[in-house]
Tab-separated table of C-alpha atoms in Angstrom:
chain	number	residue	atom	x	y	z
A	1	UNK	CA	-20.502	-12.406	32.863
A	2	UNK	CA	-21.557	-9.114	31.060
A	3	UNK	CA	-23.205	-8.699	27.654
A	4	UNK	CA	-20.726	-7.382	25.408
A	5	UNK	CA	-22.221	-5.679	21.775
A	6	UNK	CA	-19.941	-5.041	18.953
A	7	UNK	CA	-19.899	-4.178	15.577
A	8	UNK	CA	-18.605	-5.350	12.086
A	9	UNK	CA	-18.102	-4.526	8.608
A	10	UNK	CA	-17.330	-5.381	5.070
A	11	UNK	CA	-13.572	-4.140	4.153
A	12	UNK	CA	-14.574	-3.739	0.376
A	13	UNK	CA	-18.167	-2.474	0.738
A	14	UNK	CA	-18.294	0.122	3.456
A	15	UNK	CA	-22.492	0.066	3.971
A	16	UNK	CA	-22.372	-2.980	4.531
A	17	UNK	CA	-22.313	-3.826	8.758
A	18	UNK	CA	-24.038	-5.428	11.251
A	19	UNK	CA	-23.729	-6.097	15.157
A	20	UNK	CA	-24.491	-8.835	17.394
A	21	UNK	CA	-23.496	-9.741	21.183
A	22	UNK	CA	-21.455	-11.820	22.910
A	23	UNK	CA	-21.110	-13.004	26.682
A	24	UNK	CA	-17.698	-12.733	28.332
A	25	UNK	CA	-16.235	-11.663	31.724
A	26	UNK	CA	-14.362	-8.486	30.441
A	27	UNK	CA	-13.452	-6.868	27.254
A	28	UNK	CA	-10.336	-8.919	26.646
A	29	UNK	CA	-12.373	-12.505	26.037
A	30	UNK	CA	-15.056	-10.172	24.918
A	31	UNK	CA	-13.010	-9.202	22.285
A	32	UNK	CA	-11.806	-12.866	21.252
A	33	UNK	CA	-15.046	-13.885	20.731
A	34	UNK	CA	-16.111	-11.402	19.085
A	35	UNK	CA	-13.345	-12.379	16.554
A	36	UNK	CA	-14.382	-15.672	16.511
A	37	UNK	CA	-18.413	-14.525	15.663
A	38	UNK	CA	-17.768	-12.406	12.909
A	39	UNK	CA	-14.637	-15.060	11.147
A	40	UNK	CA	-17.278	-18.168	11.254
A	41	UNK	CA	-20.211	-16.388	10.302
A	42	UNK	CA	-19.153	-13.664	8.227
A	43	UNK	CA	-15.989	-14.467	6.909
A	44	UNK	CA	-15.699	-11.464	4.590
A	45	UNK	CA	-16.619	-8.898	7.136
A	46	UNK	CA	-14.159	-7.634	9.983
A	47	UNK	CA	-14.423	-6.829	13.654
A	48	UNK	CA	-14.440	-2.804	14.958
A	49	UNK	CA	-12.864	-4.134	17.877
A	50	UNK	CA	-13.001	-0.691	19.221
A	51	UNK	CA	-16.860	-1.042	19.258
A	52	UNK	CA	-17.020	-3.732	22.111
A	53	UNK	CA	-18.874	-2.690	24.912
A	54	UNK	CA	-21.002	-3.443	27.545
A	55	UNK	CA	-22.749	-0.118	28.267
A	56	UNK	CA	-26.758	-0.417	27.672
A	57	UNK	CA	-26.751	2.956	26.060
A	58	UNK	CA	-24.759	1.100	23.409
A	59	UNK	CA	-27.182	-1.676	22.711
A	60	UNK	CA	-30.348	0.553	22.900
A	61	UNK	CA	-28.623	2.995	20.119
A	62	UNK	CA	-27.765	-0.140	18.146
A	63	UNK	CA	-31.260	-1.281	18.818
A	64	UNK	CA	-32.588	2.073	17.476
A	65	UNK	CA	-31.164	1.627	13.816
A	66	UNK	CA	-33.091	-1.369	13.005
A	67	UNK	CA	-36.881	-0.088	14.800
């Protein structure tokens, strides 16, 4: 299993976005979940499924916008 980071956005308000993680064997089910994440707990936002991935260089840039 591989951390997987992705992010997500607000169709009708572009500034608004966020990120988060998921746990998943490749980018596929990474993916899926992902999905799943953003519908149930931000039902108004939408995946950048082209954002999913597992590289650390991703997650510590992510990291950097909220230090």
């Amino acid at each position: 299993m591989k951390q997987w980071t992705f992010t997500f956005h607000n169709v009708d308000k572009p500034n608004d976005w966020g990120w988060n993680s998921v746990w998943a064997r490749g980018q596929k089910s990474a993916i899926n979940k992902a999905n799943k994440w953003v519908k149930k707990n931000f039902p108004d936002h939408k995946l950048d499924s082209g954002s999913v991935s597992c590289s650390p260089k991703v997650e510590k840039d992510l990291l950097s916008m909220f230090w």
